[in-house]
Every structure is written in C-alpha cells, then in structure tokens.
Amino acid sequence: GENVEQHPSTLSVQEGDSAVIKCTYSDSASNYFPWYKQELGKRPQLIIDIRSNVGEKKDQRIAVTLNKTAKHFSLHITETQPEDSAVYFCAASSSGSNYQLIWGAGTKLIIKP
Amino acid sequence: EPEVTQTPSHQVTQMGQEVILRCVPISNHLYFYWYRQILGQKVEFLVSFYNNEISEKSEIFDDQFSVERPDGSNFTLKIRSTKLEDSAMYFCASETGGAYNEQFFGPGTRLTVL
C-alpha cells in the first residue's frame, strides 16, 4: 500500500522568510496530492492540492511542486506570517484506492517574529 | 457555507463500552470517510463509504468497528468494545465524488477511553 514520508517534523523560520516542506510517496499509482493545515485543536483544512498531470501550482503565497518520476512533492510558503504557524500535512491518494487519503506525519511550522 | 458536523465533540467512556460517533456530511456529498488522529500523531485512514457500503478499509478498522448511514443524512462510526488505544480524535470527512475532489473535514470527536 501507499506510504507517505514527510520532512522535516518541525520547521522554524523567521517571519518573512520562506518555508519548504517535502514529502515522498511510494505508490506510483497515486495521482492526487493535497496539503492540509491544522491549527491546534482544529480540523484539517485543505490549503492547496495538485494532480499528477500538473508539475506546479500556485495560490498567492503558497505553491506546490510535484515530481512524479522521483515520487516527491513539496509545499512552499513565501513571505511567512505568524498566522502560518500550524501543523501541515501532505497526503496522497489514487482512484485505485477509492480516494482514501494516506497522510504524512506532519510538519510543525513555527514562525518566529 | 455548508460544513460537516460531528457529535459529540468529546466522549469519555470506560474500556469495554460501546460508543457511537455521529457525523452529518454535507448534503450533496456522496463519499464519506472516517479518520482518526492519536494526539500529536498523523491522521490515519479508517474507512471509506459510498453507495451505502464500505469501499475501502484500513487494518485499523477491525471487527470492533462498524459504520452505518441509517437515515440518509447521518453517518456513524461504532466501536463495539473500546480499548485504551482507541483514545484519539476521530474525524469524519465527505466529498462530492468523482476524481480528486476536496475532502471536507468535520471538527472531530475527541474519544477518551478510561
């Protein structure tokens, strides 16, 4: 089955700097890769996603890149702000698995003022 | 904006007792999911449900677990005989169906087994 690895587990960056979180996956059939943000005690919320027919997607300060050959995808947050502090999860799914999301272990992003 | 809702927000139970966690998915959604998150750990898939039957389930979802959509709106997760290690946050999610649509998560039910 699918396995998703996520690094780093904790990331501390200065406000205004960029943050990059990386994930790798094992199942070459996976073709949908969402990123969720989870604030303390809250539900996960989708912030961006990418499908396998696309190499990069951007939404304001957030971007995701996908390398299908290497089976890895990354989240990039530019001009970080204090409200970006949260735990970020990557996930992967495929039609063959009825779209169940297999999650990475999460990255705790800390934005230092 | 419609949201997935879950009740109760917190459930405390004794080991060996049965619990039912309730979810109301977004009304036009067709696929439903349960996930769990042990404190400080990653979210883990439990089960997916479509067309009134289980589509997929994980190794965690053993015979102690069952799901039901009893009345066309509620989607329930039952744990027959709870264990200490079932203590976790349980999230329900739903999506419209088709290819790669966003799964919308409920606020979660925190289950504490004593």
Coordinates of N, CA and C in Angstrom, one line a residue:
Chain A
G1 N 0.8 -1.2 0.0 CA 0.0 0.0 0.0 C 0.8 1.3 0.0
E2 N 0.2 2.4 -0.1 CA 0.9 3.7 -0.2 C 1.5 4.0 1.2
N3 N 2.7 4.6 1.1 CA 3.3 5.2 2.3 C 3.8 6.6 2.0
V4 N 3.5 7.5 2.8 CA 3.9 8.9 2.6 C 4.9 9.3 3.7
E5 N 6.0 9.8 3.3 CA 7.0 10.3 4.3 C 7.1 11.8 4.2
Q6 N 7.2 12.5 5.3 CA 7.2 13.9 5.3 C 8.4 14.5 6.2
H7 N 9.0 15.5 5.7 CA 10.1 16.1 6.4 C 10.2 17.6 6.1
P8 N 10.6 18.4 7.1 CA 11.0 18.0 8.5 C 9.8 17.8 9.4
S9 N 10.0 17.3 10.6 CA 8.9 17.2 11.5 C 8.6 18.5 12.2
T10 N 9.6 19.3 12.3 CA 9.5 20.7 12.9 C 10.3 21.6 12.0
L11 N 9.8 22.8 11.7 CA 10.4 23.8 10.9 C 10.2 25.2 11.5
S12 N 11.3 25.8 11.9 CA 11.2 27.2 12.5 C 11.8 28.2 11.5
V13 N 11.1 29.2 11.1 CA 11.6 30.2 10.2 C 11.3 31.6 10.7
Q14 N 12.1 32.5 10.3 CA 11.8 33.9 10.7 C 10.7 34.5 9.9
E15 N 9.9 35.3 10.5 CA 8.8 35.9 9.8 C 9.3 36.6 8.5
G16 N 8.6 36.4 7.4 CA 9.0 37.0 6.2 C 9.9 36.1 5.3
D17 N 10.5 35.1 5.9 CA 11.3 34.1 5.1 C 10.4 33.0 4.5
S18 N 10.9 32.2 3.7 CA 10.2 31.1 3.0 C 10.3 29.8 3.8
A19 N 9.3 29.0 3.7 CA 9.3 27.7 4.3 C 9.1 26.6 3.2
V20 N 9.8 25.5 3.3 CA 9.6 24.4 2.4 C 9.4 23.1 3.1
I21 N 8.4 22.4 2.8 CA 8.1 21.1 3.4 C 8.1 20.1 2.3
K22 N 8.7 18.9 2.5 CA 8.8 17.9 1.5 C 8.2 16.6 1.8
C23 N 7.6 16.0 0.8 CA 7.0 14.7 1.0 C 7.4 13.7 -0.1
T24 N 7.5 12.5 0.2 CA 7.7 11.4 -0.8 C 6.6 10.4 -0.6
Y25 N 6.3 9.7 -1.7 CA 5.3 8.7 -1.7 C 5.8 7.4 -2.4
S26 N 5.2 6.3 -2.1 CA 5.7 5.1 -2.6 C 4.9 4.5 -3.8
D27 N 3.6 4.8 -3.9 CA 2.8 4.2 -4.9 C 2.7 5.0 -6.1
S28 N 3.2 4.5 -7.2 CA 3.3 5.2 -8.5 C 1.9 5.5 -9.0
A29 N 0.9 4.8 -8.5 CA -0.5 5.0 -9.0 C -1.1 6.2 -8.3
S30 N -0.5 6.7 -7.3 CA -1.1 7.9 -6.6 C -1.1 9.1 -7.6
N31 N -2.2 9.8 -7.6 CA -2.3 10.9 -8.6 C -3.0 12.1 -8.1
Y32 N -3.2 12.2 -6.8 CA -3.8 13.4 -6.2 C -3.0 13.7 -4.9
F33 N -2.6 14.9 -4.7 CA -1.7 15.2 -3.6 C -2.2 16.5 -2.9
P34 N -3.0 16.4 -1.9 CA -3.4 17.6 -1.2 C -2.5 18.0 0.0
W35 N -2.6 19.2 0.4 CA -1.9 19.7 1.6 C -2.9 20.3 2.5
Y36 N -2.8 19.8 3.8 CA -3.8 20.3 4.8 C -3.0 21.1 5.9
K37 N -3.7 22.1 6.4 CA -3.2 22.9 7.5 C -4.1 22.6 8.7
Q38 N -3.5 22.3 9.8 CA -4.2 22.0 11.0 C -3.7 22.9 12.2
E39 N -4.6 23.8 12.6 CA -4.3 24.6 13.8 C -4.6 23.8 15.0
L40 N -4.0 24.1 16.2 CA -4.2 23.4 17.4 C -5.6 23.2 17.8
G41 N -6.0 21.9 17.9 CA -7.4 21.6 18.3 C -8.5 21.8 17.2
K42 N -8.0 22.1 16.0 CA -9.0 22.3 14.9 C -9.0 21.2 13.9
R43 N -9.9 21.2 13.0 CA -9.9 20.2 11.9 C -8.9 20.5 10.8
P44 N -8.4 19.5 10.1 CA -7.5 19.8 9.0 C -8.3 20.5 7.9
Q45 N -7.7 21.5 7.3 CA -8.3 22.3 6.2 C -7.4 22.3 5.0
L46 N -8.0 22.0 3.8 CA -7.2 22.0 2.6 C -6.7 23.4 2.3
I47 N -5.4 23.5 2.0 CA -4.8 24.8 1.5 C -4.5 24.8 0.1
I48 N -4.1 23.7 -0.5 CA -3.7 23.6 -1.9 C -3.6 22.1 -2.2
D49 N -3.9 21.8 -3.5 CA -3.7 20.4 -3.9 C -3.2 20.4 -5.4
I50 N -2.7 19.3 -5.8 CA -2.1 19.1 -7.1 C -2.4 17.8 -7.6
R51 N -2.7 17.7 -8.9 CA -3.0 16.5 -9.6 C -1.8 16.1 -10.4
S52 N -1.7 14.8 -10.8 CA -0.5 14.3 -11.4 C -0.2 14.8 -12.8
N53 N -1.2 15.4 -13.4 CA -0.9 15.9 -14.7 C -0.4 17.3 -14.7
V54 N 0.0 17.8 -13.5 CA 0.5 19.2 -13.4 C 1.8 19.1 -12.5
G55 N 2.8 19.9 -12.9 CA 4.0 19.9 -12.2 C 4.1 20.9 -11.1
E56 N 3.3 22.0 -11.2 CA 3.4 23.1 -10.2 C 2.1 23.8 -10.1
K57 N 1.7 24.3 -9.0 CA 0.5 25.0 -8.8 C 0.8 26.1 -7.7
K58 N 0.2 27.3 -8.0 CA 0.5 28.4 -7.0 C -0.8 29.1 -6.7
D59 N -0.9 29.5 -5.4 CA -2.0 30.2 -4.9 C -1.5 31.3 -4.0
Q60 N -1.3 32.5 -4.5 CA -0.8 33.6 -3.7 C 0.6 33.2 -3.1
R61 N 0.7 33.1 -1.7 CA 2.0 32.8 -1.1 C 2.3 31.3 -1.1
I62 N 1.4 30.5 -1.5 CA 1.6 29.1 -1.4 C 1.7 28.4 -2.7
A63 N 2.7 27.5 -2.8 CA 2.9 26.8 -4.1 C 3.2 25.3 -3.8
V64 N 2.8 24.5 -4.7 CA 3.2 23.1 -4.5 C 3.8 22.6 -5.8
T65 N 4.9 21.8 -5.7 CA 5.5 21.2 -6.9 C 5.5 19.7 -6.8
L66 N 5.4 19.1 -7.9 CA 5.3 17.6 -8.0 C 6.3 17.1 -9.0
N67 N 7.0 16.1 -8.5 CA 8.0 15.4 -9.4 C 7.5 13.9 -9.4
K68 N 6.8 13.5 -10.5 CA 6.2 12.2 -10.5 C 7.3 11.1 -10.7
T69 N 8.3 11.5 -11.4 CA 9.4 10.5 -11.6 C 10.1 10.1 -10.3
A70 N 10.4 11.1 -9.5 CA 11.0 10.9 -8.3 C 10.1 10.6 -7.1
K71 N 8.8 10.7 -7.4 CA 7.7 10.5 -6.4 C 7.9 11.4 -5.2
H72 N 8.1 12.7 -5.5 CA 8.1 13.6 -4.3 C 7.3 14.9 -4.7
F73 N 6.8 15.5 -3.7 CA 6.1 16.8 -3.8 C 6.4 17.7 -2.6
S74 N 6.4 19.0 -2.9 CA 6.8 19.9 -1.9 C 5.8 21.1 -1.7
L75 N 5.7 21.6 -0.5 CA 4.9 22.8 -0.3 C 5.9 24.0 0.0
H76 N 5.6 25.1 -0.7 CA 6.5 26.3 -0.5 C 5.6 27.4 0.0
I77 N 5.9 28.0 1.1 CA 5.2 29.2 1.6 C 6.2 30.3 1.6
T78 N 5.9 31.4 0.9 CA 6.7 32.5 0.9 C 6.2 33.6 1.8
E79 N 7.1 34.6 2.1 CA 6.7 35.7 3.0 C 5.9 35.3 4.2
T80 N 6.4 34.3 4.9 CA 5.7 33.7 6.0 C 5.2 34.8 7.1
Q81 N 4.0 34.5 7.6 CA 3.4 35.4 8.6 C 3.1 34.6 9.8
P82 N 2.9 35.2 11.0 CA 2.6 34.5 12.2 C 1.4 33.5 12.1
E83 N 0.4 33.9 11.3 CA -0.8 33.0 11.2 C -0.5 31.8 10.4
D84 N 0.7 31.7 9.8 CA 1.1 30.5 9.1 C 1.5 29.4 10.1
S85 N 1.7 29.7 11.3 CA 2.1 28.8 12.3 C 1.0 27.7 12.5
A86 N 1.3 26.5 12.3 CA 0.4 25.4 12.3 C 1.1 24.1 12.0
V87 N 0.4 23.0 12.0 CA 0.9 21.7 11.6 C 0.4 21.5 10.1
Y88 N 1.3 21.2 9.2 CA 1.0 21.0 7.8 C 1.1 19.5 7.5
F89 N 0.1 18.9 6.9 CA 0.2 17.5 6.5 C 0.1 17.4 4.9
C90 N 0.9 16.6 4.4 CA 0.7 16.2 3.0 C 0.0 14.9 3.0
A91 N -0.6 14.6 1.8 CA -1.3 13.3 1.7 C -1.3 12.9 0.2
A92 N -1.6 11.7 0.0 CA -1.6 11.1 -1.4 C -2.8 10.2 -1.5
S93 N -3.4 10.2 -2.7 CA -4.5 9.2 -2.9 C -4.5 8.8 -4.4
S94 N -5.2 7.8 -4.7 CA -5.4 7.4 -6.1 C -6.8 6.8 -6.3
S95 N -7.3 6.8 -7.5 CA -8.6 6.3 -7.8 C -8.6 4.8 -7.5
G96 N -7.5 4.1 -7.6 CA -7.5 2.7 -7.3 C -7.7 2.4 -5.8
S97 N -7.6 3.3 -5.0 CA -7.8 3.1 -3.5 C -9.0 3.9 -3.1
N98 N -9.9 4.1 -4.0 CA -11.2 4.8 -3.7 C -10.9 6.2 -3.0
Y99 N -9.8 6.8 -3.4 CA -9.5 8.2 -3.0 C -9.2 8.3 -1.5
Q100 N -9.0 7.2 -0.8 CA -8.6 7.4 0.6 C -7.3 8.1 0.7
L101 N -7.2 9.0 1.6 CA -6.0 9.8 1.8 C -5.0 9.1 2.7
I102 N -3.8 8.9 2.3 CA -2.7 8.4 3.1 C -1.9 9.6 3.5
W103 N -1.7 9.8 4.8 CA -1.1 11.1 5.2 C 0.3 11.0 5.6
G104 N 1.1 12.1 5.5 CA 2.4 12.2 6.1 C 2.2 12.4 7.6
A105 N 3.4 12.4 8.2 CA 3.4 12.5 9.7 C 3.2 14.0 10.2
G106 N 3.3 14.9 9.3 CA 3.0 16.3 9.7 C 4.3 17.1 9.9
T107 N 4.2 18.4 9.7 CA 5.4 19.3 10.0 C 4.8 20.4 10.8
K108 N 5.4 20.6 12.0 CA 5.0 21.7 12.8 C 5.8 23.0 12.4
L109 N 5.1 23.9 11.8 CA 5.8 25.1 11.3 C 5.6 26.2 12.3
I110 N 6.8 26.8 12.8 CA 6.8 27.8 13.7 C 7.4 29.1 13.1
I111 N 6.6 30.2 13.1 CA 7.1 31.4 12.5 C 7.6 32.3 13.7
K112 N 8.8 32.6 13.7 CA 9.4 33.5 14.7 C 9.3 34.9 14.4
P113 N 8.8 35.8 15.3 CA 8.6 37.2 15.0 C 9.9 37.9 14.9
Chain B
E1 N -21.7 28.8 4.2 CA -21.1 27.7 3.5 C -21.4 26.4 4.3
P2 N -21.8 25.4 3.6 CA -22.1 24.1 4.4 C -20.9 23.5 5.0
E3 N -21.1 22.8 6.1 CA -20.0 22.2 6.8 C -20.3 20.8 7.2
V4 N -19.3 20.0 7.4 CA -19.5 18.7 8.0 C -19.6 18.9 9.5
T5 N -20.6 18.3 10.2 CA -20.7 18.4 11.6 C -20.6 17.1 12.3
Q6 N -20.1 17.1 13.5 CA -19.9 15.9 14.3 C -20.4 16.1 15.7
T7 N -20.9 15.0 16.3 CA -21.3 15.0 17.7 C -21.0 13.6 18.3
P8 N -20.6 13.6 19.6 CA -20.4 14.8 20.4 C -19.0 15.3 20.1
S9 N -18.6 16.4 20.7 CA -17.3 17.0 20.5 C -16.3 16.2 21.3
H10 N -16.8 15.7 22.5 CA -15.9 15.0 23.4 C -16.7 13.8 24.0
Q11 N -16.2 12.6 23.9 CA -16.8 11.5 24.5 C -15.8 10.8 25.4
V12 N -16.3 10.6 26.7 CA -15.5 9.8 27.6 C -16.2 8.5 27.9
T13 N -15.5 7.4 27.9 CA -16.1 6.1 28.1 C -15.2 5.2 28.8
Q14 N -15.8 4.2 29.4 CA -15.0 3.2 30.1 C -14.5 2.1 29.1
M15 N -13.4 1.5 29.3 CA -12.9 0.5 28.5 C -13.9 -0.7 28.4
G16 N -14.1 -1.2 27.2 CA -15.1 -2.3 27.0 C -16.5 -1.8 26.7
Q17 N -16.8 -0.5 26.8 CA -18.1 0.0 26.4 C -18.2 0.3 24.9
E18 N -19.4 0.4 24.5 CA -19.6 0.7 23.1 C -19.8 2.2 22.9
V19 N -19.3 2.8 21.9 CA -19.5 4.2 21.6 C -20.0 4.3 20.1
I20 N -20.8 5.3 19.9 CA -21.2 5.7 18.6 C -20.9 7.2 18.3
L21 N -20.1 7.4 17.3 CA -19.7 8.7 16.9 C -20.6 9.1 15.7
R22 N -21.1 10.3 15.8 CA -22.0 10.7 14.7 C -21.5 11.9 13.8
C23 N -21.9 11.8 12.6 CA -21.4 12.8 11.6 C -22.6 13.1 10.7
V24 N -22.7 14.4 10.3 CA -23.6 14.8 9.3 C -22.8 15.4 8.2
P25 N -22.6 14.6 7.1 CA -21.8 15.1 6.0 C -22.6 16.2 5.2
I26 N -21.9 16.9 4.3 CA -22.5 17.9 3.5 C -23.5 17.3 2.6
S27 N -24.7 17.9 2.4 CA -25.8 17.2 1.9 C -25.7 16.6 0.5
N28 N -25.0 17.2 -0.4 CA -24.9 16.7 -1.7 C -23.7 15.8 -2.0
H29 N -23.0 15.5 -0.9 CA -21.8 14.7 -1.0 C -22.1 13.2 -1.0
L30 N -21.2 12.5 -1.7 CA -21.5 11.0 -2.0 C -20.5 10.1 -1.3
Y31 N -19.3 10.6 -1.1 CA -18.3 9.7 -0.5 C -18.1 10.2 1.0
F32 N -17.9 9.2 1.9 CA -17.8 9.6 3.3 C -16.6 8.8 3.9
Y33 N -16.0 9.4 4.8 CA -14.7 8.8 5.4 C -14.7 9.0 6.9
W34 N -14.0 8.1 7.5 CA -13.6 8.3 8.9 C -12.1 8.2 9.0
Y35 N -11.5 9.1 9.7 CA -10.1 9.1 10.0 C -9.9 9.2 11.5
R36 N -8.8 8.8 12.0 CA -8.5 9.1 13.4 C -7.1 9.7 13.5
Q37 N -6.9 10.4 14.6 CA -5.6 11.1 14.9 C -5.3 10.9 16.4
I38 N -4.4 10.1 16.7 CA -3.9 10.0 18.1 C -3.2 11.2 18.4
L39 N -3.3 11.7 19.6 CA -2.7 13.0 20.0 C -1.3 13.2 19.5
G40 N -1.0 14.2 18.8 CA 0.4 14.5 18.3 C 0.9 13.7 17.2
Q41 N 0.0 12.8 16.6 CA 0.4 12.0 15.5 C -0.3 12.3 14.2
K42 N 0.0 11.5 13.2 CA -0.6 11.9 11.9 C -2.1 11.3 11.8
V43 N -2.7 11.8 10.9 CA -4.1 11.4 10.6 C -4.0 10.0 9.9
E44 N -4.9 9.1 10.3 CA -4.9 7.8 9.8 C -6.2 7.4 9.2
F45 N -6.2 6.9 8.0 CA -7.5 6.5 7.3 C -8.1 5.3 8.0
L46 N -9.4 5.3 8.2 CA -10.1 4.1 8.8 C -10.9 3.4 7.7
V47 N -11.8 4.2 7.1 CA -12.8 3.6 6.2 C -13.4 4.6 5.3
S48 N -13.7 4.1 4.1 CA -14.5 5.0 3.2 C -15.8 4.3 2.8
F49 N -16.8 5.1 2.5 CA -18.2 4.6 2.4 C -18.8 5.3 1.2
Y50 N -19.4 4.5 0.3 CA -20.1 5.0 -0.9 C -21.2 4.1 -1.3
N51 N -22.3 4.7 -1.6 CA -23.5 3.9 -2.1 C -23.9 2.9 -1.1
N52 N -23.9 3.4 0.2 CA -24.4 2.6 1.3 C -23.5 1.3 1.6
E53 N -22.3 1.3 1.2 CA -21.4 0.2 1.6 C -20.0 0.7 1.7
I54 N -19.2 -0.1 2.4 CA -17.8 0.2 2.6 C -17.1 0.0 1.3
S55 N -16.3 1.1 0.9 CA -15.5 1.0 -0.3 C -14.1 0.4 0.0
E56 N -13.6 0.9 1.1 CA -12.2 0.6 1.5 C -12.1 0.7 3.0
K57 N -11.2 -0.1 3.6 CA -11.0 0.0 5.0 C -9.5 -0.3 5.3
S58 N -9.0 0.2 6.4 CA -7.6 0.0 6.7 C -7.5 -1.1 7.7
E59 N -6.3 -1.5 8.0 CA -6.0 -2.5 9.0 C -6.5 -2.2 10.4
I60 N -6.6 -0.9 10.6 CA -7.1 -0.4 11.9 C -8.6 -0.8 12.1
F61 N -9.3 -0.7 11.0 CA -10.7 -0.9 11.0 C -11.0 -2.4 11.1
D62 N -10.9 -3.0 12.4 CA -11.1 -4.4 12.5 C -12.6 -4.6 12.9
D63 N -12.9 -5.9 13.4 CA -14.3 -6.3 13.6 C -14.9 -5.4 14.8
Q64 N -14.1 -4.7 15.5 CA -14.7 -3.9 16.6 C -15.4 -2.6 16.0
F65 N -15.0 -2.3 14.8 CA -15.5 -1.1 14.2 C -16.7 -1.4 13.2
S66 N -17.6 -0.5 13.1 CA -18.6 -0.6 12.0 C -19.1 0.8 11.7
V67 N -19.6 1.0 10.4 CA -20.1 2.2 10.0 C -21.5 2.0 9.4
E68 N -22.3 3.1 9.5 CA -23.7 3.0 9.0 C -24.1 4.4 8.6
R69 N -25.0 4.3 7.6 CA -25.7 5.6 7.2 C -27.2 5.3 7.4
P70 N -27.7 5.4 8.6 CA -29.0 4.9 8.9 C -30.2 5.6 8.3
D71 N -30.0 6.9 8.0 CA -31.2 7.6 7.6 C -31.0 8.6 6.4
G72 N -29.9 8.4 5.7 CA -29.7 9.2 4.5 C -29.0 10.6 4.9
S73 N -28.8 10.9 6.2 CA -28.1 12.1 6.5 C -27.0 11.8 7.5
N74 N -27.2 11.1 8.5 CA -26.2 10.8 9.5 C -25.3 9.7 8.9
F75 N -24.0 9.7 9.4 CA -23.0 8.7 9.1 C -22.3 8.4 10.4
T76 N -22.5 7.2 10.9 CA -22.0 6.9 12.2 C -20.8 5.9 12.2
L77 N -20.0 6.0 13.2 CA -18.9 5.1 13.5 C -19.2 4.5 14.8
K78 N -19.2 3.2 14.9 CA -19.5 2.5 16.1 C -18.2 1.7 16.5
I79 N -17.8 1.8 17.7 CA -16.8 0.9 18.3 C -17.4 0.1 19.3
R80 N -17.4 -1.2 19.1 CA -18.2 -2.1 19.9 C -17.7 -2.3 21.3
S81 N -16.4 -2.5 21.5 CA -15.8 -2.7 22.8 C -14.5 -1.9 22.9
T82 N -14.6 -0.7 23.4 CA -13.5 0.2 23.3 C -12.3 -0.2 24.1
K83 N -11.1 0.1 23.6 CA -9.8 -0.2 24.2 C -9.1 1.1 24.5
L84 N -8.2 1.1 25.5 CA -7.5 2.3 25.8 C -6.8 2.9 24.6
E85 N -6.3 2.1 23.7 CA -5.6 2.6 22.5 C -6.6 3.2 21.4
D86 N -7.9 3.1 21.7 CA -8.9 3.8 20.8 C -9.0 5.3 21.1
S87 N -8.4 5.7 22.2 CA -8.4 7.1 22.5 C -7.7 7.9 21.4
A88 N -8.5 8.8 20.9 CA -8.0 9.6 19.7 C -9.0 10.7 19.3
M89 N -8.6 11.5 18.4 CA -9.6 12.4 17.7 C -10.1 11.7 16.5
Y90 N -11.4 11.6 16.3 CA -12.0 10.9 15.2 C -12.6 12.0 14.3
F91 N -12.1 12.0 13.0 CA -12.6 13.0 12.0 C -13.5 12.3 11.0
C92 N -14.6 12.8 10.7 CA -15.4 12.4 9.6 C -15.1 13.4 8.4
A93 N -15.2 12.9 7.2 CA -15.0 13.7 6.0 C -15.9 13.3 4.9
S94 N -16.2 14.3 4.1 CA -17.1 13.9 2.9 C -16.6 14.7 1.7
E95 N -17.0 14.2 0.5 CA -16.7 14.8 -0.7 C -17.8 14.5 -1.7
T96 N -17.8 15.3 -2.8 CA -18.9 15.2 -3.8 C -18.8 13.9 -4.6
G97 N -17.6 13.4 -4.7 CA -17.4 12.2 -5.6 C -16.7 12.6 -6.9
G98 N -16.4 11.5 -7.6 CA -15.6 11.8 -8.9 C -14.2 11.8 -8.6
A99 N -13.4 12.4 -9.4 CA -12.0 12.3 -9.3 C -11.4 13.5 -8.5
Y100 N -10.8 13.2 -7.4 CA -9.9 14.1 -6.7 C -10.6 15.4 -6.3
N101 N -11.7 15.3 -5.6 CA -12.3 16.4 -5.1 C -11.9 16.6 -3.6
E102 N -12.0 17.8 -3.1 CA -11.6 18.1 -1.8 C -12.4 17.3 -0.8
Q103 N -11.7 16.7 0.2 CA -12.5 16.1 1.3 C -12.6 17.2 2.4
F104 N -13.9 17.4 2.8 CA -14.2 18.4 3.8 C -14.3 17.7 5.2
F105 N -13.6 18.2 6.1 CA -13.5 17.5 7.4 C -14.4 18.1 8.4
G106 N -15.0 17.3 9.3 CA -15.7 17.8 10.4 C -14.8 18.2 11.5
P107 N -15.3 18.8 12.6 CA -14.5 19.3 13.7 C -13.9 18.3 14.6
G108 N -14.3 17.0 14.4 CA -13.8 15.9 15.2 C -14.5 15.6 16.5
T109 N -14.4 14.4 16.9 CA -14.8 13.9 18.2 C -13.6 13.4 19.0
R110 N -13.4 14.0 20.1 CA -12.3 13.5 20.9 C -12.8 12.4 21.8
L111 N -12.3 11.2 21.6 CA -12.7 10.0 22.3 C -11.6 9.7 23.4
T112 N -12.1 9.6 24.6 CA -11.2 9.3 25.7 C -11.7 8.0 26.4
V113 N -10.8 6.9 26.3 CA -11.2 5.7 26.9 C -10.4 5.5 28.2
L114 N -11.2 5.3 29.3 CA -10.5 5.2 30.6 C -10.4 3.8 31.1

